[in-house]
PDB file of C-alpha atoms in Angstrom:
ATOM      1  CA  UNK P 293       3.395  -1.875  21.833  1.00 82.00           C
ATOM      2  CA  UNK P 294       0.946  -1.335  19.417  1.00 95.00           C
ATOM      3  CA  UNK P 295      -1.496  -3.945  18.078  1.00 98.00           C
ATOM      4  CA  UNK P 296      -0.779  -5.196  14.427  1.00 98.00           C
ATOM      5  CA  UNK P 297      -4.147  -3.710  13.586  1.00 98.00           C
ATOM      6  CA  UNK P 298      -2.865  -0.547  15.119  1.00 98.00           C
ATOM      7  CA  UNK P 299      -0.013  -0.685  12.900  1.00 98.00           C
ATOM      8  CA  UNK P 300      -1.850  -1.177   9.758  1.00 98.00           C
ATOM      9  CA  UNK P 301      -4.059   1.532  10.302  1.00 98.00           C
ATOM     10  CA  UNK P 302      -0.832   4.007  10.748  1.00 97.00           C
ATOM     11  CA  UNK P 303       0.165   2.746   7.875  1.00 98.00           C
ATOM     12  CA  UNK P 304      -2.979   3.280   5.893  1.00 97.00           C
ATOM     13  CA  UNK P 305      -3.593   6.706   7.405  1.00 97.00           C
ATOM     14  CA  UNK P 306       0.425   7.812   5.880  1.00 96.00           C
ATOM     15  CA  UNK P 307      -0.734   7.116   2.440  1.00 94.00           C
ATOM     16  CA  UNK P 308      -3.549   8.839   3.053  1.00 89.00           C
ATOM     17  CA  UNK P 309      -1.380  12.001   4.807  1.00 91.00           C
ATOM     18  CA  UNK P 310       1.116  12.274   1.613  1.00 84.00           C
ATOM     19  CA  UNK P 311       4.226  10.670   3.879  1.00 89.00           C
ATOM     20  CA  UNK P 312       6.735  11.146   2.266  1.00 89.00           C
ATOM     21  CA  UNK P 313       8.967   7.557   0.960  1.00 93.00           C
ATOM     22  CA  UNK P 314      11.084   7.455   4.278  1.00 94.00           C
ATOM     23  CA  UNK P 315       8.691   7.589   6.449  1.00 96.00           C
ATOM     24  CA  UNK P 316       6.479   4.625   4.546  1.00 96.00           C
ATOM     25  CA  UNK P 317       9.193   2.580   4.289  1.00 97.00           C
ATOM     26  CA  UNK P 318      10.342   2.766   7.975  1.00 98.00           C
ATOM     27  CA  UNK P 319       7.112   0.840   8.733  1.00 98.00           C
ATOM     28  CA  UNK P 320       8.831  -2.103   7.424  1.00 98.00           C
ATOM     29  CA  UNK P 321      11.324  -4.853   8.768  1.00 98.00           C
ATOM     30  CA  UNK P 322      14.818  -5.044   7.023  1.00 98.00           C
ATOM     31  CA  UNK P 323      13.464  -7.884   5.028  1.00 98.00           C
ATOM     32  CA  UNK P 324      10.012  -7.411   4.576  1.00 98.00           C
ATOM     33  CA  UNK P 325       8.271  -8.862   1.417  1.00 98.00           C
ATOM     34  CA  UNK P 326       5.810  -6.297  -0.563  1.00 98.00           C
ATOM     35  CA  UNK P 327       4.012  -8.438  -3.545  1.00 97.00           C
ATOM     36  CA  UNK P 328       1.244  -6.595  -5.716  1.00 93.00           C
ATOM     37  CA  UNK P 329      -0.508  -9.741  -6.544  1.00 92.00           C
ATOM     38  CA  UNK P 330       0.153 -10.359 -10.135  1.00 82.00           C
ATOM     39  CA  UNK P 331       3.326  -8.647 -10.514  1.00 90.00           C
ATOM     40  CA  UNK P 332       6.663  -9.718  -9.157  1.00 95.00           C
ATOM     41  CA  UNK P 333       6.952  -9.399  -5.033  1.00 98.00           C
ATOM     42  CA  UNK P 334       9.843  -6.984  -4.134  1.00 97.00           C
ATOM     43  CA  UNK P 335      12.143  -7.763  -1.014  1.00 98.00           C
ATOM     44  CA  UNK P 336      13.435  -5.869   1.444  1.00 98.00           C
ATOM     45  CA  UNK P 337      12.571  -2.314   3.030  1.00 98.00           C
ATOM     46  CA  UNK P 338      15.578  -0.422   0.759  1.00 97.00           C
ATOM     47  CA  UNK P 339      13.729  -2.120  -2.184  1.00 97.00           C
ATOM     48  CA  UNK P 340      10.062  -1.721  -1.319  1.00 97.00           C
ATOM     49  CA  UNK P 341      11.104   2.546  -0.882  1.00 96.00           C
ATOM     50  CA  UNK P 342      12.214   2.771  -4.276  1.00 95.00           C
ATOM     51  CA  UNK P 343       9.064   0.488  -5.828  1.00 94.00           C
ATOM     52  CA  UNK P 344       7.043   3.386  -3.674  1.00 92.00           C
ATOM     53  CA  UNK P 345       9.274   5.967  -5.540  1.00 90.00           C
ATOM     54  CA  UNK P 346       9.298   4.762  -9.099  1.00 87.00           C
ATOM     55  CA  UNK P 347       5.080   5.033  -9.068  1.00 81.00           C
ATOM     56  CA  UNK P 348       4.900   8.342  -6.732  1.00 81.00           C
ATOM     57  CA  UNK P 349       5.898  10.900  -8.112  1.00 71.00           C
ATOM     58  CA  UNK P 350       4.882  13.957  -9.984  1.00 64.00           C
ATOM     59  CA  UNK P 351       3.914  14.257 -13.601  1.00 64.00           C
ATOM     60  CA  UNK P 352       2.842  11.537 -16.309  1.00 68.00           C
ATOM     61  CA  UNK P 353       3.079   8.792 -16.210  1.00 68.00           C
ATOM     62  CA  UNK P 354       3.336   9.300 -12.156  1.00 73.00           C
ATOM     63  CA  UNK P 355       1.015   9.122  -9.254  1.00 88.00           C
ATOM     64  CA  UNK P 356       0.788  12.137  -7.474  1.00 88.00           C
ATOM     65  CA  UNK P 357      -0.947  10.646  -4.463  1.00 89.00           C
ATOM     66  CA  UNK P 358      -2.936   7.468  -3.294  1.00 93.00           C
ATOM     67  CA  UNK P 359      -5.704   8.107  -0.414  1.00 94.00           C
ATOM     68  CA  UNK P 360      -6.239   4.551   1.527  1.00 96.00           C
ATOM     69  CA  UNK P 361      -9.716   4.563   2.565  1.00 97.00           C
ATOM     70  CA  UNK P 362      -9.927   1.771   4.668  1.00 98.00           C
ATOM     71  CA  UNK P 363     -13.875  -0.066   4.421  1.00 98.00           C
ATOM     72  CA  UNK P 364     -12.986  -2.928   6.703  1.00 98.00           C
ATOM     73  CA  UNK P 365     -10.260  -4.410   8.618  1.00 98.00           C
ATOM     74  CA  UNK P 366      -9.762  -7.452  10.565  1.00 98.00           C
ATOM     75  CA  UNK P 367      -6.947  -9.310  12.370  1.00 98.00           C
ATOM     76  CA  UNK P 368      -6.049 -12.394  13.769  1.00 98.00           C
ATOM     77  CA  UNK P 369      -3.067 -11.888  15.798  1.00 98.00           C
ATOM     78  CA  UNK P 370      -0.239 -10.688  13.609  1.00 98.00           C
ATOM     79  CA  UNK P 371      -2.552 -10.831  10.454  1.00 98.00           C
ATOM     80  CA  UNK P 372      -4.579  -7.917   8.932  1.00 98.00           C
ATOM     81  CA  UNK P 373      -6.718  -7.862   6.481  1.00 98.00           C
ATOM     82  CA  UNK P 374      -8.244  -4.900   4.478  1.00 98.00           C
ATOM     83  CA  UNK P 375     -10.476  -3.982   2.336  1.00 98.00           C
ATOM     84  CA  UNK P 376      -9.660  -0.539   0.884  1.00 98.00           C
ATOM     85  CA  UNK P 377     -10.283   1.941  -1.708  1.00 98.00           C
ATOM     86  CA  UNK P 378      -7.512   3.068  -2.660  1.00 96.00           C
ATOM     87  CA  UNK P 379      -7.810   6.469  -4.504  1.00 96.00           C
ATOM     88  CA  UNK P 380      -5.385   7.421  -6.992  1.00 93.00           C
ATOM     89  CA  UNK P 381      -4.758  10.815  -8.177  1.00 92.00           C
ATOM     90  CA  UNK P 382      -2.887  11.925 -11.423  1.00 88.00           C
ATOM     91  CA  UNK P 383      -1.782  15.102 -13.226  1.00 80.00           C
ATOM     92  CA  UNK P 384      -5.372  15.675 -14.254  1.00 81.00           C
ATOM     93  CA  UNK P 385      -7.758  12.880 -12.951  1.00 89.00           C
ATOM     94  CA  UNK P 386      -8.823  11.100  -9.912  1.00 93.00           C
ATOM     95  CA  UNK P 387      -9.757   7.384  -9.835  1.00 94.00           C
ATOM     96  CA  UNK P 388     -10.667   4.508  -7.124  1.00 96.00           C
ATOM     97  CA  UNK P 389      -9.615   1.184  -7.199  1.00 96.00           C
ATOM     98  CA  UNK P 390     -10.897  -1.454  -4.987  1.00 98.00           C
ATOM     99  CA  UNK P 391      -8.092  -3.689  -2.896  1.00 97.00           C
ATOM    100  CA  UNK P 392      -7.835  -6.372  -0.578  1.00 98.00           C
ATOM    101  CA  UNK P 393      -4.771  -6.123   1.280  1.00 98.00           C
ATOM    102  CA  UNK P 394      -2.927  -8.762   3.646  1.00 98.00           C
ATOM    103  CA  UNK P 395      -0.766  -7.807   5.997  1.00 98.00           C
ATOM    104  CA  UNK P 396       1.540  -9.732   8.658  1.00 98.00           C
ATOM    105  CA  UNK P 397       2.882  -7.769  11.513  1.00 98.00           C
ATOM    106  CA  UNK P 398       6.136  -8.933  13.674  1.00 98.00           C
ATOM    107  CA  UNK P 399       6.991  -6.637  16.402  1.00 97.00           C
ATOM    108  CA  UNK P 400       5.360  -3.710  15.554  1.00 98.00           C
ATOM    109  CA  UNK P 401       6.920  -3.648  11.566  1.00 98.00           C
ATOM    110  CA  UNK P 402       5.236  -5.050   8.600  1.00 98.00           C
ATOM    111  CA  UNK P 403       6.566  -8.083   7.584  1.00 98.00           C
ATOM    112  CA  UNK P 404       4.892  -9.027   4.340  1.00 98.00           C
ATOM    113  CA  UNK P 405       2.049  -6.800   2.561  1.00 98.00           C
ATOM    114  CA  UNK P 406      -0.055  -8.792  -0.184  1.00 98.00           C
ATOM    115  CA  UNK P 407      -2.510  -6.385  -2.237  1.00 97.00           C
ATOM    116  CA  UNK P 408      -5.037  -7.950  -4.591  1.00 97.00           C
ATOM    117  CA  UNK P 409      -6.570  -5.998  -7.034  1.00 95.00           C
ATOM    118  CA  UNK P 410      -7.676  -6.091 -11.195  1.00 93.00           C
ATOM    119  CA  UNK P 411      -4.453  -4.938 -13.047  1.00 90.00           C
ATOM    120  CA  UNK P 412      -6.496  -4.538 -15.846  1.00 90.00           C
ATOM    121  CA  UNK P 413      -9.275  -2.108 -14.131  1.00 91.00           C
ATOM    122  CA  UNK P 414      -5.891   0.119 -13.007  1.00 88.00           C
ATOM    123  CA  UNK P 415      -4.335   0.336 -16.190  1.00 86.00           C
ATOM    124  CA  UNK P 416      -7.418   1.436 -17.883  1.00 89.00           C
ATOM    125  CA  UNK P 417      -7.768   4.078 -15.312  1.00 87.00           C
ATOM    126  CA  UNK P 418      -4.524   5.448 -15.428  1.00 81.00           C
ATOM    127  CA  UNK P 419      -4.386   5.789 -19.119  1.00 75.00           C
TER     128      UNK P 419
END
């Protein structure tokens, strides 16, 4: 089996390959927790596809892609932590966005994925 860190950096590396919403969301237990620290924390894998859905997608105000460049990552058994730059690309534009992201893995799905990052420094870039 692979190691959580293993996991995370699959994970990472299908953002990054334009994987399409099924395939992100079957990294997932049934009732896996995915919170975007402020806004509300969404609950289960059928739920965390479509919050993946409703922001990827072509055309404004959509994303067309997000690249996960992954700076550093550490774990402590089924914990991960990242520290990303996350690039965003829009209908006309490109943009980075630093994140910390928390992870907890429980065999070999993500359980619970906790990104921190400045709302405010996003919704500025997106427009």
């Amino acid at each position: 089996m692979e190691s959580p860190i293993e996991v995370v950096r699959r994970f990472c590396a299908a953002w990054s390959d334009d994987a399409g919403v099924v395939e992100l969301a079957s990294f997932f237990t049934d009732d896996a927790v995915y919170h975007n620290i402020p806004l509300t924390p969404v609950t289960g894998r059928e739920n965390i596809a479509n919050t993946i859905a409703s922001f990827i997608r072509p055309g404004p105000p959509g994303v067309e892609s997000i690249d996960f460049r992954v700076i550093n990552i550490a774990g402590n058994g089924p914990v991960v932590m990242t520290e990303r730059v996350d690039v965003f690309k829009v209908s006309d534009k490109t943009f980075e966005l630093p994140v910390m992201g928390t992870f907890e893995i429980s065999d070999g799905k993500i359980n619970a994925w906790r990104d921190y990052f400045d709302v405010n420094q996003f919704t500025s870039r997106m427009g």
